[in-house]
Coordinates of C-alpha atoms in Angstrom, one line a residue:
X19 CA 71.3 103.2 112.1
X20 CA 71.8 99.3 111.5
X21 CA 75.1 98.0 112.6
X22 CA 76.6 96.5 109.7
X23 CA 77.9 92.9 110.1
X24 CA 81.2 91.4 109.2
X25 CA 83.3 88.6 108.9
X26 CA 86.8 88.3 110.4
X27 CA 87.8 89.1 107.1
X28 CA 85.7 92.4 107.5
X29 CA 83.5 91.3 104.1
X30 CA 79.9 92.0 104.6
X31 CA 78.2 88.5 106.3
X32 CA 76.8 87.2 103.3
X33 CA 73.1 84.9 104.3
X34 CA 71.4 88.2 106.1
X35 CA 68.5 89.9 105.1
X36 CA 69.9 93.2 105.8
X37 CA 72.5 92.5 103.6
X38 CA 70.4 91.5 100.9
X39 CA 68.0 94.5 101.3
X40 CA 71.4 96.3 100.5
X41 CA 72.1 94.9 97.7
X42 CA 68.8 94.3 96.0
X43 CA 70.0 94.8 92.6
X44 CA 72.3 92.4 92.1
X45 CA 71.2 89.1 91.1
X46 CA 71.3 85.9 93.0
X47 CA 73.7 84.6 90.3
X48 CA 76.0 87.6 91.0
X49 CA 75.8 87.1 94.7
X50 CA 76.8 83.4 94.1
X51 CA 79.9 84.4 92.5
X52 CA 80.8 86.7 95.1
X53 CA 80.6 84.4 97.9
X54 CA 82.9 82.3 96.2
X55 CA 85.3 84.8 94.9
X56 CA 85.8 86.4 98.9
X57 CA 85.8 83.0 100.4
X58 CA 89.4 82.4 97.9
X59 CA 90.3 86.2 98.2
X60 CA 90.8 86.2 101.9
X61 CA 94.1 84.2 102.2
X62 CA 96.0 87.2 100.9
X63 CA 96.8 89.7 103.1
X64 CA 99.1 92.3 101.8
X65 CA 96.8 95.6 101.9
X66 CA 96.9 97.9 104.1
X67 CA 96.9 101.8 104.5
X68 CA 97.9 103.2 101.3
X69 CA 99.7 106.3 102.4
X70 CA 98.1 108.4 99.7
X71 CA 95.3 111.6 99.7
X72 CA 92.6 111.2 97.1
X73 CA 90.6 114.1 98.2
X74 CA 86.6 114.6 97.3
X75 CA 86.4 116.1 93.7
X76 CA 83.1 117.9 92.3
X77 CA 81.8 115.2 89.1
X78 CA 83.5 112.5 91.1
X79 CA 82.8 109.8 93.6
X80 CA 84.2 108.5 96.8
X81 CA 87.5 109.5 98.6
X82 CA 90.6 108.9 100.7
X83 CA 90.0 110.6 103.7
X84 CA 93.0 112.6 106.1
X85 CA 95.7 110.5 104.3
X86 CA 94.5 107.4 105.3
X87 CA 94.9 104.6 102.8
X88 CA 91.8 102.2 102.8
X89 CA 92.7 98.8 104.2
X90 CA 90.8 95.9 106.0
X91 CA 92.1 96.5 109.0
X92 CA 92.3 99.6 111.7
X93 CA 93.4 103.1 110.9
X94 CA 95.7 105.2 112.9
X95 CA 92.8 107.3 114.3
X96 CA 91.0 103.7 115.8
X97 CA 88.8 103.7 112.6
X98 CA 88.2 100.7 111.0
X99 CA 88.3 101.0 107.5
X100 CA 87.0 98.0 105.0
X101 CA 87.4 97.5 101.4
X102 CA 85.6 95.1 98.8
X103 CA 88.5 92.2 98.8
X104 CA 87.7 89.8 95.9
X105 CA 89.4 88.1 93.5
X106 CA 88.0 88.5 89.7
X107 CA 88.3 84.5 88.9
X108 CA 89.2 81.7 91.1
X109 CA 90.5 79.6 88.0
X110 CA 94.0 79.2 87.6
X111 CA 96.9 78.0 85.0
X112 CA 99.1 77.0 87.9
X113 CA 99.1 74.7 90.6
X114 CA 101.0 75.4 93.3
X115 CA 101.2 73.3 96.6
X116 CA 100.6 76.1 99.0
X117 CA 97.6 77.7 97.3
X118 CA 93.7 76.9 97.8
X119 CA 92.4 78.0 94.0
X120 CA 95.6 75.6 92.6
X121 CA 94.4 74.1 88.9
X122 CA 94.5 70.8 90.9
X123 CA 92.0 71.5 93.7
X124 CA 88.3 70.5 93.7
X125 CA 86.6 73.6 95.2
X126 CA 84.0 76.0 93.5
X127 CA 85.0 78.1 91.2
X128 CA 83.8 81.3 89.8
X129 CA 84.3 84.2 87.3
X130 CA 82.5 87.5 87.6
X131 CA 82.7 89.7 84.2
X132 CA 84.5 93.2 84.2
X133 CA 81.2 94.7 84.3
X134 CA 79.4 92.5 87.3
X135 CA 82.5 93.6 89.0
X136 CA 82.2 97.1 88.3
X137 CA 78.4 97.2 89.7
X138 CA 79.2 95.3 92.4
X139 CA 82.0 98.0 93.7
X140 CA 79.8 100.9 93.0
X141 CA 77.0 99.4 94.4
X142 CA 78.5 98.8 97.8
X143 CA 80.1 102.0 98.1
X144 CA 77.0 104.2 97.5
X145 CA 75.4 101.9 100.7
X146 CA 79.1 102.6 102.3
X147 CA 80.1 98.8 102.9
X148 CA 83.0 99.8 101.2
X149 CA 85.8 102.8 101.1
X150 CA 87.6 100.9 98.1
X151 CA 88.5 97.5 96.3
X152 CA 91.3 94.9 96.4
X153 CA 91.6 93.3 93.6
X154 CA 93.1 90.2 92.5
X155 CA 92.9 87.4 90.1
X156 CA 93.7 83.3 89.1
X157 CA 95.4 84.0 86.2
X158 CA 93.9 82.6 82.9
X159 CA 94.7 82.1 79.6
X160 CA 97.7 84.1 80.1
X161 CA 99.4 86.3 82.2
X162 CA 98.0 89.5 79.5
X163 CA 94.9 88.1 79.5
X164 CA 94.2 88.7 83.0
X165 CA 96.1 91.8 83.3
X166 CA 94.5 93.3 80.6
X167 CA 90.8 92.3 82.5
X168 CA 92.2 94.0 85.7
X169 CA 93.1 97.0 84.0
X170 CA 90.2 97.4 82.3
X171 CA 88.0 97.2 85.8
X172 CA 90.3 100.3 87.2
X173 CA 90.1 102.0 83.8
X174 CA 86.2 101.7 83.9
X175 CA 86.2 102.7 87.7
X176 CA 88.1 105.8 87.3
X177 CA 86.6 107.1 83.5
X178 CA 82.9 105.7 83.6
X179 CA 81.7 105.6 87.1
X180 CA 84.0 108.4 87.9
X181 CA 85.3 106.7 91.4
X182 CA 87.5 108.2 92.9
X183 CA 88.2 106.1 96.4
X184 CA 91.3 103.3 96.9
X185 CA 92.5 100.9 94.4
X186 CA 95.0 98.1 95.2
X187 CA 95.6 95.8 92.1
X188 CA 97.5 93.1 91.9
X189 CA 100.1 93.0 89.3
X190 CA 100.2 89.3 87.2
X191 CA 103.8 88.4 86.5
X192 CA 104.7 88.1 82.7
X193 CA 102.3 90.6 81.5
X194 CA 103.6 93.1 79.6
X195 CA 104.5 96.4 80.2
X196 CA 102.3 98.5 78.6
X197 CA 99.5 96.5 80.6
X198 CA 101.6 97.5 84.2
X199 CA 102.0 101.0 82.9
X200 CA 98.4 101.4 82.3
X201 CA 97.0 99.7 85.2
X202 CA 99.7 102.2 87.3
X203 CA 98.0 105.0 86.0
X204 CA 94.8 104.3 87.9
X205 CA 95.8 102.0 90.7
X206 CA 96.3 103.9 94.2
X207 CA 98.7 100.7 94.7
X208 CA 100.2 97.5 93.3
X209 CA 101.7 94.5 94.3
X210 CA 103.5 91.1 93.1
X211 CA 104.0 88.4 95.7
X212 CA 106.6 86.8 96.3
X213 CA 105.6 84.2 98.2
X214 CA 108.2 81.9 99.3
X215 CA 111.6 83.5 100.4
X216 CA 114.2 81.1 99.5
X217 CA 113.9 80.2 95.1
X218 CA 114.6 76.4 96.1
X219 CA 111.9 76.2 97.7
X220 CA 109.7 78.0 95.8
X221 CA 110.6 76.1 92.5
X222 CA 109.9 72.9 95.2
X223 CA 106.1 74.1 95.9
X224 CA 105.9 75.6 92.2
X225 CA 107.8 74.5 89.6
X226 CA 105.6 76.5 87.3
X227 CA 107.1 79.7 89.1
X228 CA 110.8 81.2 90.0
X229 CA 111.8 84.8 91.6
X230 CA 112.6 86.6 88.1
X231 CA 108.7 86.5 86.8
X232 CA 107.7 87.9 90.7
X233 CA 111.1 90.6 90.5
X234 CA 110.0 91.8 86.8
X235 CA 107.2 93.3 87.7
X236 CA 108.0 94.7 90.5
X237 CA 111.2 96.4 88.2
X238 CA 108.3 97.9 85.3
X239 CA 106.4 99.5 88.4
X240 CA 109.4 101.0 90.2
X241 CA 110.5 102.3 87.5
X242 CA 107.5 103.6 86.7
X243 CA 107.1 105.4 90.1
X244 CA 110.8 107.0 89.7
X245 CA 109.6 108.2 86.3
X246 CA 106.9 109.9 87.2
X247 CA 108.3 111.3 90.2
X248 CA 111.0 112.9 88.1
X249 CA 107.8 114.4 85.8
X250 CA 106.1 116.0 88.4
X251 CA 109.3 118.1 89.3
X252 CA 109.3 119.4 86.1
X253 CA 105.7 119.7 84.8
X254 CA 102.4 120.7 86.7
X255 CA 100.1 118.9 85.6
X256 CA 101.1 115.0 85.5
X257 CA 99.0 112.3 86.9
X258 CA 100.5 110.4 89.4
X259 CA 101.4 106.8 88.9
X260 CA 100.6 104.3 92.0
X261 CA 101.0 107.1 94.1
X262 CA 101.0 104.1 97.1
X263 CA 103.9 102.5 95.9
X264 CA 104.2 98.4 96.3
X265 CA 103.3 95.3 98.6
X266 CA 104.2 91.9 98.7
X267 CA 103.6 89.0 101.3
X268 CA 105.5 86.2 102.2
X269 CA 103.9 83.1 103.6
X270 CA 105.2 81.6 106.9
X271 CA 105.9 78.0 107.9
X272 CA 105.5 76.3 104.4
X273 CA 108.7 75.5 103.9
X274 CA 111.8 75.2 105.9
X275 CA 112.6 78.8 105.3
X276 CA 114.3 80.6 108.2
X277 CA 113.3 83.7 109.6
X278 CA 117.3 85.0 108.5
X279 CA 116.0 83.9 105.0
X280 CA 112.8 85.8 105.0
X281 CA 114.2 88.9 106.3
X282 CA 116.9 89.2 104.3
X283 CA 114.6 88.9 101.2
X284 CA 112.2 91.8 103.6
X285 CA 115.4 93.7 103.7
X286 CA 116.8 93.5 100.2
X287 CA 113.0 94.4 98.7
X288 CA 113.0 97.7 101.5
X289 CA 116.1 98.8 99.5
X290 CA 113.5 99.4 96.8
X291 CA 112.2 103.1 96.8
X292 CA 108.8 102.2 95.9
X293 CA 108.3 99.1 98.3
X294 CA 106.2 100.0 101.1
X295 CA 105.4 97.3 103.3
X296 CA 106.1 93.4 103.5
X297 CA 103.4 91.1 104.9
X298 CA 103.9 87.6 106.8
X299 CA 101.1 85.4 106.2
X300 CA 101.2 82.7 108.2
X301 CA 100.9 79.1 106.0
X302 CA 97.4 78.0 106.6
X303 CA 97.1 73.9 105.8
X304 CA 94.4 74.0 103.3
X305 CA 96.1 71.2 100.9
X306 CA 96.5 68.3 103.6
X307 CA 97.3 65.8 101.3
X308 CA 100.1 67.4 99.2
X309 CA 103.4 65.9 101.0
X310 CA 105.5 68.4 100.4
X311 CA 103.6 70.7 103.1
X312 CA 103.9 70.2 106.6
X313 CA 100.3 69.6 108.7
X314 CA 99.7 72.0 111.0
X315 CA 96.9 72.2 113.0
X316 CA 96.4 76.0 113.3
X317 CA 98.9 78.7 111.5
X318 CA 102.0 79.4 113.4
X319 CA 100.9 82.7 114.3
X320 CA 103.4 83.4 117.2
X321 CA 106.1 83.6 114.5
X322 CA 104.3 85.3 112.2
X323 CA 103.9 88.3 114.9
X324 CA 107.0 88.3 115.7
X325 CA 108.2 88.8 111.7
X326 CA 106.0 91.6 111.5
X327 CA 108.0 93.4 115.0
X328 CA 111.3 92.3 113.4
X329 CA 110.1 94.4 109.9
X330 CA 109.3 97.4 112.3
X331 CA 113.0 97.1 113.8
X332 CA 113.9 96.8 110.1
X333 CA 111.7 100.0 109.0
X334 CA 112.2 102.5 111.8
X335 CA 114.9 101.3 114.3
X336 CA 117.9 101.4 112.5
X337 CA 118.5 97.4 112.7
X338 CA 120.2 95.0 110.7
X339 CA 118.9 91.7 109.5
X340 CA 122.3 90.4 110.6
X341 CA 121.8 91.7 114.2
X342 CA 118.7 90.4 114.5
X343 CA 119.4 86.8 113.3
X344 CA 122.7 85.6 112.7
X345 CA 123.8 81.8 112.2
X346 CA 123.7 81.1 115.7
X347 CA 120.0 82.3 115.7
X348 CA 118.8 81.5 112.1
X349 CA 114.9 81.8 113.9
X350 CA 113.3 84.2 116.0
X351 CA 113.1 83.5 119.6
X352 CA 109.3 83.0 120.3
X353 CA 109.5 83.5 123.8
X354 CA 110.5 87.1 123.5
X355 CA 110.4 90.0 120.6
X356 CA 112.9 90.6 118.6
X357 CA 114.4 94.0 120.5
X358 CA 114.4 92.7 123.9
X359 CA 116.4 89.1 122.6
X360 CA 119.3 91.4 120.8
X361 CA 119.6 93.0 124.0
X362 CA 119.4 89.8 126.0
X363 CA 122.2 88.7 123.7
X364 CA 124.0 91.5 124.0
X365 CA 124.5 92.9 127.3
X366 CA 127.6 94.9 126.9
X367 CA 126.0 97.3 125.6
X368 CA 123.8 98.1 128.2
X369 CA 123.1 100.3 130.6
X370 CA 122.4 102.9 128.3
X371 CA 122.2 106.7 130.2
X372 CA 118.8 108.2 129.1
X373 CA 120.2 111.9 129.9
X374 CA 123.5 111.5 127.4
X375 CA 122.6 108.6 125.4
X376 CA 121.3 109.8 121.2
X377 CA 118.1 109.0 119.3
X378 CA 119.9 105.6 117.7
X379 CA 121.1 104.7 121.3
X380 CA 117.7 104.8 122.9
X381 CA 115.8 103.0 120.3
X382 CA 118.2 99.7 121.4
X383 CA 116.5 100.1 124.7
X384 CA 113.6 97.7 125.3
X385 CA 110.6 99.4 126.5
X386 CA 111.2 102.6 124.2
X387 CA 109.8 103.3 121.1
X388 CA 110.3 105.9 118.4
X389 CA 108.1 109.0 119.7
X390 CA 109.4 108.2 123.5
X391 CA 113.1 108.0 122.3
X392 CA 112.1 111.4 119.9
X393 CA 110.6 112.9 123.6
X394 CA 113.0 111.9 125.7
X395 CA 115.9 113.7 123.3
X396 CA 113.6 117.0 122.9
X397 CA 113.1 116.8 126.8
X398 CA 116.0 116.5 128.1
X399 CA 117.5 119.9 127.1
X400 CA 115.5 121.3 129.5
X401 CA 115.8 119.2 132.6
X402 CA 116.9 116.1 133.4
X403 CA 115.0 113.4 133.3
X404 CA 113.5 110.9 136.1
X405 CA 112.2 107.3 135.9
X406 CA 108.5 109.4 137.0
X407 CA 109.4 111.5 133.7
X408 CA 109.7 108.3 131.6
X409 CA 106.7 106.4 132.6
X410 CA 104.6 110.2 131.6
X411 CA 106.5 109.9 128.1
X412 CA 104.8 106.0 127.7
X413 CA 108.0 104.0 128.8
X414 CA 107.4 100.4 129.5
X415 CA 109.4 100.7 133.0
X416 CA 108.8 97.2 133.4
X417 CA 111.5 96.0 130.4
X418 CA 113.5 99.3 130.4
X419 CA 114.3 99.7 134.0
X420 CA 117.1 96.9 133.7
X421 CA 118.4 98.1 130.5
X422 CA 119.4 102.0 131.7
X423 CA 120.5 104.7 133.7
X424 CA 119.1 108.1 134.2
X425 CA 118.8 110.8 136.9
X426 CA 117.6 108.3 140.1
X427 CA 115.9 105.0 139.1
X428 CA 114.9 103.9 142.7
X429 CA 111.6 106.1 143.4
X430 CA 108.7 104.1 143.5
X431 CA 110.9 100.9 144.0
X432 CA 111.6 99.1 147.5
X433 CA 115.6 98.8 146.5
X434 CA 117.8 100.0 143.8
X435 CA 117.4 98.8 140.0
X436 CA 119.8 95.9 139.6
X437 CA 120.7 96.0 135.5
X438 CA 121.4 93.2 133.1
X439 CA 124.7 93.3 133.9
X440 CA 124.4 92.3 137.8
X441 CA 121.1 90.3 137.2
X442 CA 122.8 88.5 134.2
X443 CA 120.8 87.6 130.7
X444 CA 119.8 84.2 131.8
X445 CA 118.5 85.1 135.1
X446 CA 116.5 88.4 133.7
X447 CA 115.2 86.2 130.9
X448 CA 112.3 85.0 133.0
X449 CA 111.2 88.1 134.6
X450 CA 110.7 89.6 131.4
X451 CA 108.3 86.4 129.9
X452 CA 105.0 86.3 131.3
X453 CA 103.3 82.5 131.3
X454 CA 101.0 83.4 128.5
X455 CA 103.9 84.2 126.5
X456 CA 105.7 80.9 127.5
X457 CA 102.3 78.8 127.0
X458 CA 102.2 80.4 123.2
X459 CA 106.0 79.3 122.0
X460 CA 105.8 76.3 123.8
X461 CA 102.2 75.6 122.0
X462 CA 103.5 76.8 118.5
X463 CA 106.9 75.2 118.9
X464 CA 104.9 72.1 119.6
X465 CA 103.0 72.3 116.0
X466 CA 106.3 72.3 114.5
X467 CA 106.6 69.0 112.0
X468 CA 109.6 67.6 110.2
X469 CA 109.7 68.0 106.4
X470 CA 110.2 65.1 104.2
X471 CA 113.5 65.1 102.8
X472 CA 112.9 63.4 99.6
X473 CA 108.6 64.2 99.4
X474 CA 106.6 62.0 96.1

């Protein structure tokens, strides 16, 4: 079997002849549209693994397989899993400073029809390019205008062509709430970004925007998801209502936002019982000439990364956005992740005995992660444990040696562990950072421009 080929964006290449083979019948005006309508599409990036089951049903098309959402990225498992990403019309009312399809922009711009999008779904599922669709939209006319074309492309999906794979729309902000509702009802997810953390800022990049037309939305579909959730306890047969809850992203690096700022927002919208995940999109400078946005040269990547490990502390290590940044450290160090600086920072609470120590005491340690520190408790009632019985359980003994204590730490080693209380944090700091992770900060701190303070 050919090898399909992809972008880094995981789209089909578009220009080969297998892939035109493929897709024989679509016309070249059709294929014109979708160049264009990917090429804008790919700056958002918050899909990813659903979380929901749509199984195989007899009359029906496509499916979710084992759980596993359909995203444009890797699954759990090591498969990669690709969806049609898209955008249904590159034209838009507003013009922010940050965005590539802005009303202000001279670039190519396209429209596909509710129907040529419908085709062009089905069409690349049944050659299995695709497991399901992102889609998203300039908005036009009006915010129900474009909502109500979006809706219409699920509606048709689900009813007419009977598909039955993954379906991540976004919702526009200001349409109304019978749009949301309906759109919910065939949508696997949703999502609303937000953007730009901090509201002065955002009203600085797009004056045509603030928080409470991004938070509205986001109300109609949570509330929508607690509804339903309360009519499935009590009848049988109720059809579920994004069943894979919300998204949002977050760009990076736009705007003098701190990291404190954007995980506090991260944290605040995690509160929500039907937000899912948060995505860090790292700003990528594709308005140069707008002054108001700083010039990088490449996207600060390194702090993007380690936003996205901060989130996980957020999500399954018990950690507060306050003891991860404070006001002494407003940004995250880049040298380091976000675990191992806490507990650079905060040595007194180290060393930490693995054989007494609980489950929210051992996920502080550096080096552990949420199935060792679940192993390590579950083990440990039976014997006690060794540094050899750590490194079997997937311990990185490289960071974790200097933060605990267990039944003997010296096998294997030439001399006794010294800890980070004898070593010190400053003088442990640089055997922890190798010189590729020095080389990166110093490279992405070096990008790093000054804002205008008063930009024309």
């Amino acid at each position: 079997m050919q090898e399909k080929r992809k972008t880094r964006e995981g789209v089909p290449t578009f220009g080969t002849p297998f892939f035109y083979l493929c897709i024989r019948m679509l016309t070249e005006k059709t294929m014109e549209k979708l160049r264009i309508l990917a090429e804008s599409a790919k700056y958002d990036v918050s899909c990813s693994s659903s979380g929901t089951v749509r199984k195989g049903k007899q009359g029906m098309v496509g499916s979710t397989v084992g759980g596993i959402g359909i995203c444009h990225s890797f699954a759990d498992d090591g498969r990669c899993i690709s969806l049609l990403k898209v955008m249904l019309t590159n034209y838009c009312m507003y013009d922010c400073a940050y965005c590539i399809n802005r009303r202000s922009n001279d670039i190519r711009r396209a429209t596909l029809s509710v129907s040529e999008l419908e085709e062009i779904t089905m069409e690349f599922y049944r050659r299995n390019y695709i497991e399901g669709l992102f889609l998203s939209s300039g908005i036009v006319r009006n915010p129900d205008y474009t909502m109500e074309r979006l809706t219409a492309i699920a509606r048709d999906l689900r009813t007419v062509h009977r598909f039955n794979g993954y379906i991540h729309l976004k919702a526009i902000p200001g349409a109304s709430h019978d749009l949301l509702a309906e759109a919910g009802r065939y949508a696997d997810r949703m999502s609303v970004n937000i953007e730009i953390a901090e509201e002065r800022s955002l009203k600085l990049l797009a004056p045509e925007k603030d928080h409470q037309s991004v938070f509205q939305p986001m109300r109609l579909i949570q509330q929508g998801v607690l509804e339903n959730r309360e009519d499935r306890r009590r009848f049988r047969h109720v059809p579920r209502f994004v069943p894979a809850g919300q998204s949002t992203q977050m760009i990076v690096g736009a705007t003098q936002d701190t990291d404190r700022d954007i995980l506090t927002m991260s944290s605040a919208l995690y509160g929500q019982p039907s937000m899912r995940r948060v995505y860090y999109s790292g700003y990528v400078s594709v308005n140069t000439y707008d002054p108001r946005l700083p010039n990088l040269k490449q996207p600060p990547l390194v702090r993007e990364n380690r936003l996205y490990q901060a989130d996980w502390l957020l999500r399954f290590y018990h950690f507060k956005v306050e003891e991860i940044v404070d006001e002494c450290h407003a940004n995250l160090d880049l040298e380091v992740d976000p675990k191992l600086g806490w507990a650079l920072r905060h040595p007194e609470a180290f060393p930490i005995d693995i054989n007494t120590a609980d489950y929210e005491q051992l996920l502080r340690v550096p080096g552990l992660g949420t199935k060792s520190a679940w192993l390590i408790v579950n083990s440990r009632r039976f014997n006690r444990l060794t540094s050899y019985d750590l490194r079997k359980m997937g311990v990185v003994m490289k960071k974790a040696k200097y933060f605990i204590t267990c039944h003997e730490l010296t096998s294997g080693y030439a001399m006794p562990i010294v800890g980070i209380n004898e070593l010190h944090p400053e003088r442990l700091r640089p055997l922890l950072i190798s010189k590729t992770q020095q080389k990166r900060a110093a490279e992405e701190r070096q990008l790093e421009l000054p804002f205008e303070e008063n930009p024309h």
